XYZ file of C-alpha atoms in Angstrom:
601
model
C 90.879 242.418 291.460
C 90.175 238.707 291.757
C 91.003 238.693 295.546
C 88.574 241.619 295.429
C 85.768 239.516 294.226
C 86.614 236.746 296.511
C 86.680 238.460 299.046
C 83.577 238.099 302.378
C 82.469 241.648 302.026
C 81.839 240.619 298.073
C 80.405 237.352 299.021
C 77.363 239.294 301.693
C 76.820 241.329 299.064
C 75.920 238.774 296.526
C 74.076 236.786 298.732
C 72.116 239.827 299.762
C 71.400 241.272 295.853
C 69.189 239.624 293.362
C 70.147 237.818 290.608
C 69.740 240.800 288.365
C 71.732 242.837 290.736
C 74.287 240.255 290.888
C 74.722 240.084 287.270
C 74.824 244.185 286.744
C 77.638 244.530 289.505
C 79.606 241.652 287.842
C 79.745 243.270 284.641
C 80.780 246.487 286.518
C 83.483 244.659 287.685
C 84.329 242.956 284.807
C 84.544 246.888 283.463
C 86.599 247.941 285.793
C 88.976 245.054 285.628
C 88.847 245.699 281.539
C 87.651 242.356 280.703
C 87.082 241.708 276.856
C 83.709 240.789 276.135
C 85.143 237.066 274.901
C 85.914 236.393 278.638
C 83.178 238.003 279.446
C 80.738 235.167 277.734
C 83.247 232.188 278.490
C 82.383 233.578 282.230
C 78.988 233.609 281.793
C 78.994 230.497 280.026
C 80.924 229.005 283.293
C 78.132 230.997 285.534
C 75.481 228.993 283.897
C 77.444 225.402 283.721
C 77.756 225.580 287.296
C 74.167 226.488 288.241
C 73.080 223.871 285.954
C 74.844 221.366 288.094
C 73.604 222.035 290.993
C 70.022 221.567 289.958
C 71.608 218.489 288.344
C 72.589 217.146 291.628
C 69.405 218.099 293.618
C 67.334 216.483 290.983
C 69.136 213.286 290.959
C 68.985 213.327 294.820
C 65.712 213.187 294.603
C 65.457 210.562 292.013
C 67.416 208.274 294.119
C 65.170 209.341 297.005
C 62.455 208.129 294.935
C 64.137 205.180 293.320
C 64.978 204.058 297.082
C 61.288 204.272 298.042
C 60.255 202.809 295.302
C 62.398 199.732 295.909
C 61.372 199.197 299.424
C 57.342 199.301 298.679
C 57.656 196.883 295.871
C 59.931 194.198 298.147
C 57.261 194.698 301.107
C 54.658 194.162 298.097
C 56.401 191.277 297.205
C 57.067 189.397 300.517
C 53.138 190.430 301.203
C 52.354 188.573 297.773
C 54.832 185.606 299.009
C 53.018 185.380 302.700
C 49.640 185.737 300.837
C 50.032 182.840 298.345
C 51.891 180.602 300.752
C 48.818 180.557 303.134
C 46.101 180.707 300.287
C 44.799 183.889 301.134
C 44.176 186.078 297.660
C 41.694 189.027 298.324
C 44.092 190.991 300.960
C 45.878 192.561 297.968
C 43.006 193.521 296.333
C 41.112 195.550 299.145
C 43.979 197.903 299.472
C 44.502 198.405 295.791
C 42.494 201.534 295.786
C 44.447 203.098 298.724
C 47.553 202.262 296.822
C 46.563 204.451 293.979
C 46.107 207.476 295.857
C 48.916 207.300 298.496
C 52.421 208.706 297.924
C 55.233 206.467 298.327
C 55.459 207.095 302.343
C 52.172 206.455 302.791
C 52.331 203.185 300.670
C 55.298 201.831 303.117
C 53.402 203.011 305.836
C 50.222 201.119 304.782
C 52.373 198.069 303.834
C 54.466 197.154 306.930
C 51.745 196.356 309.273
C 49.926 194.133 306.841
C 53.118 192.434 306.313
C 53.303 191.921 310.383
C 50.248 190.454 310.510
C 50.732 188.109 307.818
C 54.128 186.923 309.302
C 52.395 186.247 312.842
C 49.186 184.437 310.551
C 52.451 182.164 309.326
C 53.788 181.222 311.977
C 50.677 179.905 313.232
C 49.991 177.779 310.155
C 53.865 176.318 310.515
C 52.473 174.909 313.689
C 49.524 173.415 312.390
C 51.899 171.799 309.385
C 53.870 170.410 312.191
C 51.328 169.060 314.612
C 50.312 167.186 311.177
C 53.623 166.088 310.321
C 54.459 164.772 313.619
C 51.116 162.428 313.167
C 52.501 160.966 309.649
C 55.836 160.481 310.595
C 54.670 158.427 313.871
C 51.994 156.229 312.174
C 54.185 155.680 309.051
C 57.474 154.679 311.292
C 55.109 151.427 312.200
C 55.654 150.418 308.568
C 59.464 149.417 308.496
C 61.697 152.267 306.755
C 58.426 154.099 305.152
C 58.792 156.712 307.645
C 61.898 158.447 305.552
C 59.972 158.859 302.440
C 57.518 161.388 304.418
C 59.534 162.536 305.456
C 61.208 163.635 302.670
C 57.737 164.731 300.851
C 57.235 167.051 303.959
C 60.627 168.332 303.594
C 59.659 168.595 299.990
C 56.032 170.505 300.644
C 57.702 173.366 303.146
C 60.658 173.900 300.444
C 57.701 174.731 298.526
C 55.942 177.298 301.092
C 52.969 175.972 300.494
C 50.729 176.473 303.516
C 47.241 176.255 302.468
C 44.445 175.048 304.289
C 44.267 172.987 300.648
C 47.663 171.351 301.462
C 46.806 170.379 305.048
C 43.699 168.861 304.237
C 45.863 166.990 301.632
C 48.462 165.669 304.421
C 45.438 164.845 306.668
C 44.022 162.600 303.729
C 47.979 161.131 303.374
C 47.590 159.937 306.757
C 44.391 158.167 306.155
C 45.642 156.049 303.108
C 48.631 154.975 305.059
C 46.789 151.372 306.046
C 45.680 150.981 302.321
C 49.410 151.370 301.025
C 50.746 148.674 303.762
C 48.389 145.820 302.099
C 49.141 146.843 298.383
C 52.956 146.680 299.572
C 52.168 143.157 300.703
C 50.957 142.063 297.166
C 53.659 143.619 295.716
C 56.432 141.738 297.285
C 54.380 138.550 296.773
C 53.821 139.556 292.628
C 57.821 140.350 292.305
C 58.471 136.845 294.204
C 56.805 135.065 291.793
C 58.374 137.033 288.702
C 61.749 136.233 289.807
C 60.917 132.592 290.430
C 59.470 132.397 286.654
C 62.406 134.053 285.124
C 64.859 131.720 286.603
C 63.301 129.214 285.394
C 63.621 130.431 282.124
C 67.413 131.464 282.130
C 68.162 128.351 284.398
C 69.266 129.964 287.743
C 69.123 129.093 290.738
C 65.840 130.293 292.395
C 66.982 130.311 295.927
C 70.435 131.715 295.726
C 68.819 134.477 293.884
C 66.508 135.471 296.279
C 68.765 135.164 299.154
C 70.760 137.730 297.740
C 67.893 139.779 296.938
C 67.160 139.766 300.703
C 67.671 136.943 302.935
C 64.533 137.367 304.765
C 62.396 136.914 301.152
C 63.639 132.912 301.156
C 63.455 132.856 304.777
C 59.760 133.176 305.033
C 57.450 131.433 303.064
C 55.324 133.739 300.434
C 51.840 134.030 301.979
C 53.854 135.100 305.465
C 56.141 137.409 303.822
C 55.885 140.638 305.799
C 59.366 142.269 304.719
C 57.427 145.361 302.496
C 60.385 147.773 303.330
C 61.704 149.894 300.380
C 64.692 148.445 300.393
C 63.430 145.257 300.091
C 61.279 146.227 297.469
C 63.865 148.215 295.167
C 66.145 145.071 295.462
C 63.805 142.760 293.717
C 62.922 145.637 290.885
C 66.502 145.488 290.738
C 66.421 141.625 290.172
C 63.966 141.899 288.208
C 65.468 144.005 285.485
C 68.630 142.447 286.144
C 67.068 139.012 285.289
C 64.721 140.876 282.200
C 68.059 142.435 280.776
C 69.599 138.940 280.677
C 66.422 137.404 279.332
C 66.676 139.792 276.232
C 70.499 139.704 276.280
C 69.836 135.739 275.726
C 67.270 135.994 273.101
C 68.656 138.140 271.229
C 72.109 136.336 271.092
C 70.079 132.842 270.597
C 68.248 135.154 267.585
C 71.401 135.898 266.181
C 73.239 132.808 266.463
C 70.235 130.765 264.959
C 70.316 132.925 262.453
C 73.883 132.331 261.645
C 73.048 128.727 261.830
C 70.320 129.080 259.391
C 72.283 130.576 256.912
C 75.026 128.026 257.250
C 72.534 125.542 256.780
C 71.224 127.106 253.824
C 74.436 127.857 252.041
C 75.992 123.897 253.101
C 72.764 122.222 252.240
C 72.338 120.704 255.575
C 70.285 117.720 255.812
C 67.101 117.121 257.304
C 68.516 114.934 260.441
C 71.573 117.093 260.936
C 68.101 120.063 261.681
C 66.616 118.105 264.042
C 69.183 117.753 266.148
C 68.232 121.579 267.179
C 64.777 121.994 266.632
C 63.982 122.428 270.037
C 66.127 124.944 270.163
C 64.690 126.449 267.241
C 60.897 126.499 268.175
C 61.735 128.850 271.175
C 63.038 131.668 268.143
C 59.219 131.345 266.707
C 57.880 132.879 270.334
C 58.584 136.687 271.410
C 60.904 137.231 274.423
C 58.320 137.529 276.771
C 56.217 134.277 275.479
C 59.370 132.531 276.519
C 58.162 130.215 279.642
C 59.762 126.426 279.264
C 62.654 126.423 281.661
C 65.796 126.444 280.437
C 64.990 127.674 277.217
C 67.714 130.592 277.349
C 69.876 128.520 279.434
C 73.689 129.439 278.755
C 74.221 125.597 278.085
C 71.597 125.755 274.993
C 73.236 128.926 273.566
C 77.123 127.219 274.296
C 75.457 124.335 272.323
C 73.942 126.314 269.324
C 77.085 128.795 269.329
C 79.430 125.628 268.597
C 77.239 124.398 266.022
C 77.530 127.467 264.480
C 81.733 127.679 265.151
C 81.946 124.109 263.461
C 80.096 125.307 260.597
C 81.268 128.277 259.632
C 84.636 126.930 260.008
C 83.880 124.913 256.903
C 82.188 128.087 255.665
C 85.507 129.598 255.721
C 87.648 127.016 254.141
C 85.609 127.028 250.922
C 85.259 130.879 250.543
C 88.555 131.316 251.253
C 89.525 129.791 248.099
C 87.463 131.610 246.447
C 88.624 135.078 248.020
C 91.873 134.021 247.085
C 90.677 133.196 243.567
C 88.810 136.407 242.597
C 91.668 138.794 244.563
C 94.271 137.309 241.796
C 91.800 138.680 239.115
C 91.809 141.809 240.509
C 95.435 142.145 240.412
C 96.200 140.619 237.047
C 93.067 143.410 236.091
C 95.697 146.055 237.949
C 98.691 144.768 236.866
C 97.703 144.646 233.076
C 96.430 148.351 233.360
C 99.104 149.976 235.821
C 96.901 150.273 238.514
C 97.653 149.691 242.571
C 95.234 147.335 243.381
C 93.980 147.770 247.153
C 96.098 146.613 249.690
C 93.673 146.045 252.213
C 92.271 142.965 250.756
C 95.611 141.699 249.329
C 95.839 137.457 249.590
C 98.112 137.753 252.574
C 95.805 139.846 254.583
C 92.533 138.258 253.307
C 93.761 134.814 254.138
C 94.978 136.465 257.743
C 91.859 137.758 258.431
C 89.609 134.820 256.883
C 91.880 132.303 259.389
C 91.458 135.020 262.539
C 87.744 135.344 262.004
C 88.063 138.935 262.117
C 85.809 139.381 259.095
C 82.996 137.417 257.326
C 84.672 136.015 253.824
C 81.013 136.798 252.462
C 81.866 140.168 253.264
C 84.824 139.991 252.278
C 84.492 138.569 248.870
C 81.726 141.139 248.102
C 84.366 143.528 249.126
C 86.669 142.393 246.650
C 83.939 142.091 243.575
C 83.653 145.668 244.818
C 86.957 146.628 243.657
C 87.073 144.331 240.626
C 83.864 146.368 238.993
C 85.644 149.951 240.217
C 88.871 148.515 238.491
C 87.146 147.376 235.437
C 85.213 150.971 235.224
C 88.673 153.021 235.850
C 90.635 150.726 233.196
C 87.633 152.033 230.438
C 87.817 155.359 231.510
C 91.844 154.942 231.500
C 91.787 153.391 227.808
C 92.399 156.192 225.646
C 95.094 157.970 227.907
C 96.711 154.412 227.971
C 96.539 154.071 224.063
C 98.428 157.382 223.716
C 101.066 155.606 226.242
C 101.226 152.977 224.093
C 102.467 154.720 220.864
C 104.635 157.231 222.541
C 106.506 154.187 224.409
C 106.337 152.841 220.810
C 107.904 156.052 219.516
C 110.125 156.503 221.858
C 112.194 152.759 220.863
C 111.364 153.587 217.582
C 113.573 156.931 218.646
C 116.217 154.753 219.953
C 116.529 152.173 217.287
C 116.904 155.443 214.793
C 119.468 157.177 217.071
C 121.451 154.161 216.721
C 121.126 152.792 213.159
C 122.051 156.800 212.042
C 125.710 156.094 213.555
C 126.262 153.107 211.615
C 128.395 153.860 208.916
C 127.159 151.190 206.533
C 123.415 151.879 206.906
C 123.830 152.918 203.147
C 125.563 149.892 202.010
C 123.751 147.511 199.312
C 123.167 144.522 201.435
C 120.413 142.511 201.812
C 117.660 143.622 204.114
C 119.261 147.170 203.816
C 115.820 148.847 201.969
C 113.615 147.729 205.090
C 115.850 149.339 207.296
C 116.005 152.431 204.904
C 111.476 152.222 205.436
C 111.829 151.464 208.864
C 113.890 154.703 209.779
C 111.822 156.704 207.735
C 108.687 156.260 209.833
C 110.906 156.209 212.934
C 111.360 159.729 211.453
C 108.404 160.419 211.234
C 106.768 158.978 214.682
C 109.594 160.808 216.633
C 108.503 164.376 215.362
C 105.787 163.431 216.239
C 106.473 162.807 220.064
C 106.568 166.258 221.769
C 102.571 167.101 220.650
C 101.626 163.637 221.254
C 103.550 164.417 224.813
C 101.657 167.408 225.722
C 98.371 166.277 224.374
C 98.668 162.858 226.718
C 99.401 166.163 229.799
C 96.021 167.679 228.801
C 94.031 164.504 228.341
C 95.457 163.293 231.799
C 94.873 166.793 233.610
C 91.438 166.488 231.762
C 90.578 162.917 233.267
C 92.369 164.181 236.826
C 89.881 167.036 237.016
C 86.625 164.763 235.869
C 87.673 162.019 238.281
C 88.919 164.361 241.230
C 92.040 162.015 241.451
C 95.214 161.654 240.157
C 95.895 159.942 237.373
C 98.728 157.046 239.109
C 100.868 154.518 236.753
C 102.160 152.010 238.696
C 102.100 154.478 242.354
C 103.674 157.259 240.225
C 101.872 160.720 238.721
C 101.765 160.736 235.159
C 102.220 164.220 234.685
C 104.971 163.769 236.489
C 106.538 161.196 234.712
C 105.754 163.410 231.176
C 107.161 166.442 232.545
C 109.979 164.822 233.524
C 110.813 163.090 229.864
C 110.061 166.354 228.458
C 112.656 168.136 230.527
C 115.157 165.109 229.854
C 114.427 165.232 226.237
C 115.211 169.113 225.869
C 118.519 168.305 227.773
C 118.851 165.899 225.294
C 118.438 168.617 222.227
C 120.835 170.484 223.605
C 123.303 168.069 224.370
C 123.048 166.932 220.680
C 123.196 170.672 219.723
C 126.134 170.724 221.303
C 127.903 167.497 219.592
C 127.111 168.962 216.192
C 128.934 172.443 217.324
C 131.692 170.544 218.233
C 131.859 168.163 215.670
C 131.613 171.212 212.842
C 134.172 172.679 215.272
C 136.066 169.973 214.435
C 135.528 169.393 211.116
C 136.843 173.127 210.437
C 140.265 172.101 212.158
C 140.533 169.046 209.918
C 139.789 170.744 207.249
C 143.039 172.994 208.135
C 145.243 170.499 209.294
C 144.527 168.802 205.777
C 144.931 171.975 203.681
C 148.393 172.734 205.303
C 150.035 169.150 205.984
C 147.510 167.277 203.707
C 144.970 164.205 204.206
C 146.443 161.128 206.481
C 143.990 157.957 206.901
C 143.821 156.627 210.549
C 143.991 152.978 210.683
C 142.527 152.921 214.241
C 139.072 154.834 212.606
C 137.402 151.850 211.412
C 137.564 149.567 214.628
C 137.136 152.318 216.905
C 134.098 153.585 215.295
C 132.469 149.990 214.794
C 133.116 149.051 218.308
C 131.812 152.006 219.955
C 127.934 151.403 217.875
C 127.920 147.822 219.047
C 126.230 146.488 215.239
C 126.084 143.628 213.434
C 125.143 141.883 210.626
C 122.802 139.750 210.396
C 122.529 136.542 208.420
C 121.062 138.391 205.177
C 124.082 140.557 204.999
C 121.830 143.722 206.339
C 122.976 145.663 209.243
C 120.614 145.406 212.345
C 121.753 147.759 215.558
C 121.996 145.765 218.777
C 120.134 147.808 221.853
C 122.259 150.237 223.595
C 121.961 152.206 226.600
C 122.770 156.007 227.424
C 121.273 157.930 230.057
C 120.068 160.581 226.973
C 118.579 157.771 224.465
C 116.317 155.918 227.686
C 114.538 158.614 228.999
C 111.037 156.896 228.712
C 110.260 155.477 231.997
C 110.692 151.938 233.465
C 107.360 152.887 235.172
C 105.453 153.485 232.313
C 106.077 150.274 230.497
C 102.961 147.907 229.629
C 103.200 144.798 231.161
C 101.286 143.051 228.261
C 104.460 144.776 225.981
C 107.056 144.223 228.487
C 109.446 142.227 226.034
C 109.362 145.243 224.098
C 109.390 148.267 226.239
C 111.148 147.265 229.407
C 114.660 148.077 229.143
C 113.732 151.646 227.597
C 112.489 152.956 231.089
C 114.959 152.337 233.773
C 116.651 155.498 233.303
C 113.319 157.566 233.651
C 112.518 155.957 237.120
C 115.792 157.100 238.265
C 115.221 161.039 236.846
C 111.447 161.212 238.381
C 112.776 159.953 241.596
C 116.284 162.420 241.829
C 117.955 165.418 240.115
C 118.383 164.934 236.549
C 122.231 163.901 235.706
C 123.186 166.647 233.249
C 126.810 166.015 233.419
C 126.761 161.924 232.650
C 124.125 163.025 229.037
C 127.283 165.415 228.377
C 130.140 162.666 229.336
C 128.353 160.024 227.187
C 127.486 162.611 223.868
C 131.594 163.220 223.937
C 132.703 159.699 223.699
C 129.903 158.966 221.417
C 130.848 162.466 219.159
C 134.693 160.560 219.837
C 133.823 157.706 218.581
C 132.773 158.958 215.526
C 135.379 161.394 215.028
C 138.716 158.532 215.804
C 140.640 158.894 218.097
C 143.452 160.155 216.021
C 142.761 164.026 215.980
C 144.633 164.275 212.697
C 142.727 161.143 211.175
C 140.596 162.881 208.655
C 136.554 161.652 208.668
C 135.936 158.723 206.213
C 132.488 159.234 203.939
């Protein structure tokens, strides 16, 4: 059935019917073939697609057409607009505007094209005339040595522009006519820079002649009122000089301006006498004139500045000698300021380097010393705003020996005897007592109050280079090792009380002669001359674990050999195993050695 439909004797007949017809013999085949009236719309609905792109097609044919025609009018409008305004003719365009308006696009081309011919031939007879013109300048100018090239390059200039007015050629014609007015104003020129360069030599103490010479050699050749050399080279070369010689001038002023003032200042600040001034003062009077008010030759002469510049040299080497003592001086407050207060002092302006820099030159000890005042009012300010954190250091490095001292007077075994002195070491351990419960909330309020001042000064909070949070959290963690270490000794210790206890039960009590010595060796007291028992410092690695770092230098004496075993556990892993060793042979110690020896009260 489809072949059917395909076929030529189907295709005559559809292009012979209507459209109605076509469509009523399609749906009679469509009957006969038994299509369902689903493929019967998708069919349709293909019909129509397909007719709708061929208008589609045709219509943008002809919009291309159109587009194409467009195009070509308005570039033959434009090059008509380009010809028009390039030879100052303006009222072409507007006499066919009304034509325009009511022609179609091919009439429009067709009314374009010859104006744009005639135009092109009107062009080509004004280049002509522009080079007739042209061909005038360049040979009267080419009489004035190397003038000729700058025309030259202005012609070049006016055609890249397209300008070919009647306007502009009148305007080249008027060019040629000032050509013998430019040639005498060149003349004065030369002889006006001549004389500049002569006057600023003077001044800066050069040699006149050599200068000119290598200006141009024909400028010193010929004497002034017969120089004739008004090329451009020789022109630009002494502009050239003559900023080159104007830099030099200001270059020289303004070092003589600075280097006076130096010298000023020096004299000021060594009370130079009157005599010792006058030595200069000719030197001085040129710094009360501007730059260009400066005529007497040799005034910026390098030999004057060389002169002032080791006046200067010799001066504020004596300058230096003086402040550096006193650098030296007020650097050594700041760090005793530092050093009192646990506080890195800046190493920038440390003695060594200040005197290193002072003796180089490399920086003004003025500067230097208000550098270092600087510092000594920021140090001052950060020691008050340090005082009450430090205060709280203070009495918890106080608590912690107090700690110590306690630890070790509880294992002496004749702490309760009746000797003299014994009651004030009876007081003294009860407010050790009471100071060490005290230390972990006075630990973790110091954490706070330094987190506190770390957050209001956006800084951290350094003693002696090291955090001290850090340092706290690291006691704290050493000091709950320590608990449990000492938790541990009293397990044991009840551990082994209980197997005493046994031993004495089934065998009975037997005294250890070794207890006494043992015991009194291993706690290191003695008595003192009032017959009281004082302990002697000991160290563990559980009873020091309040830094080195944190020690105050004004209680040094007192702190320092608490701390050593802190710096050691804030800069490494905490040794767990050497607290454990040393509470055994203390627990030991106390015990006797002799594991039947039964405790002593």
């Amino acid at each position: 059935m489809m072949l059917a439909f395909a076929s030529p004797s189907c295709c005559s007949v559809h292009t012979s019917s209507t459209c109605h017809t076509l469509l009523r013999e399609l749906e009679q085949i469509w009957k006969d073939i038994g299509e369902t009236e689903a493929d019967k719309d998708h069919m349709l609905s293909e019909l129509e697609r397909e007719c709708l792109e061929v208008y589609r097609r045709k219509v943008e044919e002809a919009a291309n057409t159109k587009a194409c025609l467009h195009q070509s009018v308005a570039t033959k409008e434009a090059e008509v607009a380009t010809l028009m305004a390039a030879l100052g003719e303006l009222n072409v365009n507007s006499l066919k505007q009304p034509e325009k308006k009511s022609a179609s696009l091919k009439e429009q081309l067709a009314l374009v094209t010859p104006l744009i011919d005639d135009l092109r031939v009107k062009k080509d007879e004004r280049v002509k005339q522009f080079a007739d013109v042209k061909t005038q300048i360049d040979k009267i100018t080419s009489e004035i040595s190397g003038y000729s090239n700058i025309i030259n390059a202005v012609s070049s200039l006016n055609l890249e522009d397209h300008d070919l007015s009647l306007r502009n050629l009148s305007e080249y014609k008027s060019h040629l006519r000032a050509l013998q007015k430019e040639k005498s104003e060149r003349i004065q020129k030369v002889v006006d820079c001549v004389n500049e360069v002569h006057s600023l030599c003077g001044v800066l103490g050069l040699d006149f002649g050599k200068t000119v010479s290598d200006v141009h050699p024909s400028l010193h050749e010929t004497s002034l009122g017969q120089s004739t050399n008004i090329s451009v080279s020789a022109l630009e070369s002494l502009e050239q000089a003559i900023f080159r010689l104007k830099t030099e001038r200001k270059v020289r002023y303004q070092k003589l301006k600075d280097v006076a003032g130096l010298l000023f200042e020096l004299w000021t600040l060594m009370d130079t006498t009157r005599e010792e001034k006058s030595k200069l003062s000719r030197i001085t009077c040129v710094l009360r004139l501007s730059e260009a008010e400066v005529t007497e030759p040799g005034a910026l002469s390098l030999e004057v500045i060389q002169q002032i510049s080791t006046e200067v040299e010799r001066l504020t080497k004596l300058k230096a000698s003086r402040m550096k003592e006193l650098v030296i001086k007020r650097r050594a407050e700041l760090e005793d300021i530092c050093y009192k207060n646990h506080i890195d002092p800046d190493p920038s302006t440390s003695a060594d380097k200040s005197s290193a820099m002072i003796d180089s030159g490399l920086v003004d000890p003025c500067e230097l010393l208000e550098n270092i005042e600087a510092q000594i009012s920021k140090a001052k300010d950060e020691v008050l705003s340090r005082k009450d954190i430090m205060d709280k250091i203070d009495w918890w490095l106080f608590a912690c020996e107090e700690e110590n001292w306690l630890e070790d007077y509880n294992q002496d075994y004749r702490r309760y005897s009746g000797g003299r002195g014994a009651h004030i070491n009876l007081k003294r351990a009860e407010q050790a007592r009471i100071k060490v419960t005290k230390i972990p909330v006075v630990v973790n309020a110091l954490i706070n109050k330094t987190l506190a001042w770390e957050d209001e000064k956006q800084k951290l909070f350094l003693y002696d280079g090291v955090r001290l949070v850090s340092i706290l959290e690291d006691y704290k963690v050493v000091r709950q090792q320590k608990e449990e270490s000492k938790k541990r000794a009293r397990d044991q210790k009840k551990l082994h009380d209980m197997l005493l206890a046994e031993k004495e039960s089934a065998y009975g009590s037997k005294p250890s002669p070794r207890r006494s010595s043992s015991f009194r060796k291993a706690n290191g007291y003695h008595a003192n001359g009032h017959g009281s028992v004082t302990p002697s410092p000991r160290r563990s690695s559980m009873s020091c674990a309040t830094p080195e770092l944190l020690t105050p230098r004004s209680n040094s004496v007192r702190h320092n050999g608490y701390f050593k075993e802190m710096t050691r556990l804030s800069t490494g892993p905490l040794n767990f195993v050497a607290m454990a060793k040393e509470d055994t042979v203390s627990f030991s110690s106390i015990s006797g050695s002799d594991p039947e020896s039964p405790l002593q009260a």
